[in-house]
XYZ file of N, CA and C in Angstrom:
399
model
N -86.983 -35.420 -40.199
C -86.670 -34.441 -39.181
C -85.436 -35.698 -38.676
N -84.119 -34.874 -38.547
C -83.024 -35.567 -38.033
C -82.891 -35.815 -36.568
N -82.710 -37.274 -36.432
C -82.836 -37.234 -34.850
C -81.362 -37.030 -33.699
N -81.870 -36.439 -32.908
C -80.571 -35.613 -31.644
C -79.629 -36.747 -31.758
N -78.361 -36.734 -31.563
C -77.644 -37.614 -30.556
C -77.710 -37.399 -29.282
N -77.587 -38.717 -29.064
C -77.746 -38.833 -26.983
C -76.091 -38.383 -26.995
N -76.075 -37.519 -25.899
C -74.595 -37.596 -25.790
C -74.188 -37.570 -23.774
N -73.142 -38.871 -23.742
C -72.543 -38.815 -22.840
C -71.108 -38.222 -22.299
N -71.015 -37.442 -20.913
C -70.562 -36.375 -20.505
C -69.431 -37.707 -19.707
N -68.024 -37.673 -20.517
C -67.142 -38.547 -19.946
C -66.112 -37.890 -19.005
N -65.817 -36.730 -19.281
C -64.508 -36.080 -18.053
C -65.129 -34.642 -18.244
N -64.571 -34.097 -17.240
C -64.958 -32.321 -17.139
C -64.186 -31.873 -18.604
N -62.637 -31.886 -18.605
C -62.220 -31.265 -20.134
C -62.817 -31.850 -21.216
N -63.604 -33.149 -21.496
C -63.928 -34.238 -22.652
C -64.953 -33.272 -23.411
N -65.854 -32.833 -22.532
C -66.994 -32.368 -23.123
C -67.514 -33.677 -23.185
N -68.848 -33.039 -24.142
C -69.597 -34.115 -24.812
C -69.405 -35.223 -26.251
N -69.375 -36.092 -25.985
C -69.514 -36.807 -27.060
C -70.714 -37.908 -27.789
N -70.932 -38.086 -29.008
C -71.749 -38.891 -29.269
C -71.634 -40.216 -28.785
N -72.848 -40.699 -28.383
C -73.393 -42.180 -27.475
C -73.597 -43.260 -28.587
N -73.094 -43.938 -28.875
C -73.517 -45.237 -29.488
C -73.990 -46.220 -28.914
N -75.405 -45.759 -28.558
C -76.152 -46.984 -28.079
C -76.977 -47.839 -29.561
N -76.052 -47.940 -30.432
C -76.145 -48.506 -31.631
C -77.060 -50.625 -31.125
N -76.268 -50.879 -30.782
C -76.545 -52.162 -29.606
C -77.381 -52.341 -29.211
N -78.552 -50.942 -28.090
C -79.892 -51.373 -28.105
C -80.312 -50.799 -28.802
N -80.412 -50.316 -29.755
C -81.040 -50.362 -30.957
C -81.243 -51.615 -32.173
N -79.977 -52.084 -31.705
C -80.111 -53.591 -32.668
C -81.218 -54.134 -31.988
N -80.863 -54.360 -31.250
C -82.100 -55.234 -29.974
C -83.236 -54.815 -29.835
N -83.536 -53.583 -30.088
C -85.188 -53.306 -30.480
C -85.782 -53.759 -32.103
N -84.001 -52.951 -32.891
C -85.055 -53.852 -34.061
C -85.174 -55.216 -34.759
N -84.392 -56.094 -33.692
C -84.274 -57.363 -33.785
C -86.096 -57.832 -32.834
N -86.201 -57.136 -32.343
C -87.409 -57.343 -31.552
C -88.753 -57.415 -32.474
N -88.754 -55.976 -33.021
C -89.962 -55.501 -33.773
C -90.278 -56.307 -34.918
N -88.727 -56.839 -35.398
C -88.400 -57.233 -36.865
C -89.210 -58.681 -36.822
N -88.512 -59.460 -35.703
C -88.989 -60.900 -35.516
C -89.615 -61.371 -35.027
N -90.707 -60.235 -34.496
C -91.538 -60.226 -33.904
C -92.963 -60.266 -34.846
N -92.649 -59.235 -35.916
C -93.756 -59.180 -37.030
C -93.856 -60.677 -38.439
N -92.275 -60.905 -38.444
C -91.930 -61.479 -39.802
C -93.145 -62.871 -39.580
N -93.245 -62.914 -40.641
C -94.548 -64.818 -40.724
C -93.967 -65.589 -41.137
N -92.907 -65.185 -42.168
C -92.214 -66.332 -43.340
C -90.919 -66.675 -42.385
N -90.459 -67.631 -42.429
C -90.181 -68.788 -41.460
C -89.000 -68.452 -41.887
N -88.257 -68.767 -43.409
C -86.901 -68.696 -44.304
C -86.977 -66.798 -43.906
N -87.935 -65.729 -44.414
C -87.329 -64.499 -44.412
C -86.815 -64.160 -42.142
N -87.348 -64.828 -41.676
C -87.099 -64.591 -40.319
C -85.821 -64.873 -39.928
N -85.306 -66.212 -40.444
C -83.470 -66.909 -40.306
C -82.954 -65.991 -40.832
N -83.228 -65.114 -42.074
C -82.281 -64.821 -43.006
C -82.343 -63.277 -42.240
N -83.187 -62.660 -41.856
C -83.154 -60.937 -41.020
C -82.500 -61.402 -39.767
N -82.725 -62.500 -39.155
C -81.957 -62.787 -37.726
C -80.849 -63.008 -37.971
N -80.058 -64.097 -38.898
C -78.558 -63.799 -39.170
C -77.932 -62.553 -39.542
N -78.839 -61.690 -40.283
C -78.510 -60.368 -40.438
C -78.105 -59.594 -39.719
N -79.201 -59.405 -38.414
C -78.831 -59.066 -37.422
C -78.276 -59.462 -35.931
N -77.745 -60.701 -36.069
C -77.145 -61.354 -34.918
C -75.418 -60.721 -35.980
N -74.923 -60.838 -37.338
C -73.679 -60.380 -37.878
C -74.267 -59.128 -37.346
N -74.363 -57.968 -37.633
C -74.163 -57.042 -37.178
C -74.020 -56.401 -35.766
N -74.566 -57.081 -34.869
C -74.335 -56.941 -33.700
C -73.358 -57.182 -33.560
N -72.422 -58.311 -33.812
C -70.774 -58.600 -33.378
C -70.002 -57.942 -33.819
N -70.981 -57.198 -35.112
C -69.288 -56.616 -36.005
C -69.155 -55.176 -34.504
N -70.921 -54.138 -34.486
C -71.000 -53.185 -33.803
C -69.896 -53.786 -32.023
N -70.499 -54.802 -31.341
C -69.578 -55.211 -30.504
C -68.605 -55.054 -30.354
N -67.683 -55.783 -31.497
C -66.397 -55.702 -32.071
C -65.431 -54.052 -31.945
N -66.687 -53.533 -32.362
C -66.223 -52.110 -32.665
C -66.516 -51.831 -31.088
N -67.186 -51.366 -30.231
C -67.288 -50.811 -29.643
C -65.853 -51.118 -28.413
N -66.082 -52.709 -28.399
C -64.872 -53.615 -27.639
C -63.429 -52.283 -28.029
N -63.499 -51.976 -29.427
C -62.035 -51.538 -29.747
C -61.886 -50.342 -28.945
N -63.172 -49.427 -29.109
C -62.900 -48.278 -28.870
C -62.794 -48.170 -27.395
N -63.621 -48.930 -26.468
C -63.484 -48.842 -25.075
C -61.791 -49.199 -24.606
N -60.995 -50.299 -25.499
C -59.779 -50.542 -25.189
C -58.692 -49.727 -25.336
N -59.119 -48.652 -26.620
C -57.916 -48.136 -27.179
C -58.229 -46.247 -26.076
N -59.502 -46.019 -25.379
C -60.304 -45.420 -24.435
C -59.316 -45.684 -23.626
N -58.806 -47.188 -23.154
C -58.646 -47.297 -21.820
C -56.942 -47.480 -21.467
N -56.535 -47.657 -22.931
C -54.851 -47.032 -23.158
C -54.819 -45.385 -23.036
N -55.867 -45.052 -23.296
C -55.366 -43.151 -23.782
C -55.377 -42.657 -21.993
N -56.092 -44.016 -20.993
C -56.210 -42.882 -19.947
C -54.960 -43.651 -18.936
N -54.623 -44.990 -19.392
C -53.258 -45.106 -18.745
C -52.046 -44.232 -19.385
N -51.988 -43.484 -20.241
C -51.045 -42.877 -20.675
C -51.293 -41.590 -20.013
N -52.177 -40.859 -20.051
C -52.153 -39.883 -19.045
C -51.924 -40.202 -17.547
N -52.234 -40.875 -16.968
C -51.851 -40.810 -15.852
C -50.546 -41.522 -15.501
N -49.896 -42.142 -16.453
C -48.367 -42.313 -16.199
C -47.986 -40.923 -16.238
N -48.064 -40.403 -17.413
C -47.639 -39.004 -17.435
C -47.805 -37.952 -16.607
N -48.707 -38.221 -15.749
C -49.017 -36.964 -14.300
C -48.493 -37.736 -13.142
N -48.391 -39.283 -13.365
C -47.007 -39.855 -12.003
C -45.943 -39.044 -12.161
N -45.320 -39.154 -13.692
C -44.026 -38.621 -14.049
C -43.613 -37.394 -13.607
N -44.800 -36.597 -13.697
C -44.703 -35.333 -12.878
C -44.428 -35.239 -11.972
N -45.024 -36.188 -11.374
C -44.828 -36.149 -10.036
C -44.031 -36.849 -9.081
N -43.228 -37.611 -9.905
C -41.887 -38.391 -9.990
C -40.962 -37.718 -8.916
N -40.799 -36.305 -8.799
C -39.148 -36.046 -8.130
C -40.060 -35.273 -6.971
N -41.355 -35.551 -6.509
C -41.797 -34.898 -5.739
C -41.138 -35.145 -4.058
N -40.929 -33.879 -3.494
C -40.378 -34.353 -1.897
C -41.470 -33.347 -0.660
N -42.520 -33.871 -0.393
C -43.069 -33.205 0.556
C -42.963 -32.560 1.544
N -41.608 -33.196 2.418
C -40.895 -32.080 3.086
C -40.015 -31.122 2.687
N -39.401 -31.364 1.496
C -38.655 -30.183 1.162
C -39.357 -29.237 0.070
N -40.815 -29.232 0.451
C -41.830 -28.499 -0.815
C -42.243 -27.076 0.004
N -42.313 -25.987 -1.188
C -42.286 -24.755 -0.571
C -44.459 -25.231 -1.005
N -44.654 -23.720 -0.910
C -46.527 -23.722 -0.757
C -46.467 -23.990 -2.504
N -45.773 -23.045 -3.593
C -45.844 -23.376 -5.000
C -46.069 -24.989 -5.054
N -45.165 -25.405 -4.306
C -44.645 -27.030 -4.573
C -46.118 -28.165 -4.229
N -46.616 -27.115 -3.188
C -47.386 -28.259 -2.517
C -49.110 -28.061 -3.001
N -49.428 -26.950 -3.806
C -50.523 -27.049 -4.212
C -50.386 -27.645 -5.452
N -49.124 -27.525 -6.450
C -49.169 -28.108 -7.424
C -49.067 -29.778 -7.381
N -48.755 -29.993 -6.262
C -48.616 -31.661 -5.912
C -50.166 -32.362 -5.837
N -51.072 -30.857 -5.451
C -51.937 -31.476 -4.807
C -53.067 -31.660 -6.306
N -52.934 -30.481 -7.145
C -53.548 -30.201 -7.996
C -53.455 -31.790 -8.987
N -51.648 -32.071 -8.627
C -51.837 -33.323 -10.086
C -52.406 -34.602 -9.121
N -52.170 -35.280 -8.427
C -52.680 -35.955 -7.843
C -54.713 -35.439 -7.717
N -55.024 -34.592 -8.049
C -56.106 -34.592 -7.889
C -56.347 -35.107 -9.580
N -56.118 -34.243 -10.634
C -56.351 -34.961 -12.072
C -55.668 -36.277 -12.216
N -54.683 -36.967 -11.133
C -54.438 -38.317 -11.847
C -55.939 -38.971 -10.915
N -56.215 -38.819 -9.814
C -57.821 -39.140 -9.537
C -58.552 -39.476 -10.046
N -58.425 -38.110 -11.028
C -60.240 -37.950 -11.821
C -60.017 -38.799 -12.654
N -58.220 -38.502 -13.771
C -58.139 -39.426 -15.050
C -58.205 -40.748 -14.309
N -58.260 -41.471 -13.278
C -57.773 -42.783 -12.978
C -59.613 -43.147 -12.865
N -59.949 -42.245 -12.323
C -61.895 -42.861 -12.063
C -62.075 -42.829 -13.364
N -62.130 -42.132 -14.640
C -62.915 -41.811 -15.499
C -62.065 -43.568 -16.668
N -60.669 -44.110 -16.289
C -60.079 -45.119 -16.213
C -61.067 -46.680 -16.059
N -61.677 -46.395 -15.012
C -62.337 -47.345 -14.265
C -63.846 -47.779 -14.630
N -64.114 -46.177 -14.763
C -65.777 -46.410 -15.717
C -65.751 -47.420 -17.377
N -64.372 -46.712 -17.899
C -64.138 -47.276 -19.300
C -64.157 -48.728 -19.190
N -63.383 -49.333 -18.134
C -63.325 -50.633 -18.120
C -64.513 -51.491 -17.348
N -65.188 -50.822 -16.300
C -66.452 -51.443 -16.358
C -67.261 -51.350 -17.518
N -67.849 -50.847 -18.131
C -67.854 -50.561 -19.132
C -67.733 -51.841 -20.182
N -66.158 -51.811 -20.389
C -65.897 -53.085 -21.298
C -66.555 -54.526 -20.592
N -66.802 -54.456 -19.010
C -66.800 -55.987 -18.480
C -68.583 -55.861 -18.913
N -69.098 -54.623 -18.575
C -70.594 -55.102 -18.883
C -71.112 -55.621 -20.359
N -69.934 -54.779 -21.698
C -70.138 -55.264 -22.910
C -69.780 -56.833 -23.006
N -68.539 -57.397 -22.160
C -68.386 -58.868 -22.636
C -69.440 -59.555 -21.810
N -70.073 -58.657 -20.912
C -71.212 -59.794 -19.808
C -72.199 -59.921 -21.520
N -72.931 -58.856 -21.611
C -73.680 -58.467 -22.956
C -73.495 -59.540 -23.797
N -71.448 -60.268 -24.139
C -71.677 -60.785 -25.642
C -72.077 -61.595 -25.314
N -71.422 -62.472 -23.929
C -71.402 -63.488 -23.464
C -73.452 -64.045 -22.942
N -74.062 -63.547 -22.600
C -75.427 -63.662 -22.837
C -75.978 -64.183 -24.285
N -75.806 -62.875 -25.446
C -76.140 -63.300 -26.648
C -75.642 -64.257 -27.193
N -74.478 -64.854 -26.584
C -73.934 -66.205 -27.398
C -74.746 -67.138 -26.737
N -75.488 -67.272 -25.809
C -75.729 -68.321 -25.274
C -77.011 -68.287 -25.293
N -77.850 -67.214 -25.734
C -79.166 -66.974 -25.835
C -79.364 -67.325 -27.711
């Protein structure tokens, strides 16, 4: 039976996307395998292999998050450019409405960028914790 993908809703327009919780899975596998491994040489080899895989996945996730943050930055910059010539004192009702929508979109995209940056910080904290331990 195929396992279902977990989904994470990132933004209203983005829809669900598969969530890579591979790092959590790696930690669970490490715990199960290393707690049950009796042969010390085997245990060390498995621990090294799991550690290498975990580092690979952490780098991959950092790259994905960095690319997503750059995309959010481009979106916010583009929306700010659209708002560049807006003068509320000289605007009619349609322009005020449009500017309101643009500012709402800017806030939404900035909030998503902030969430992505917090996720990067959490990942950095996990990486430091695992390196020390």
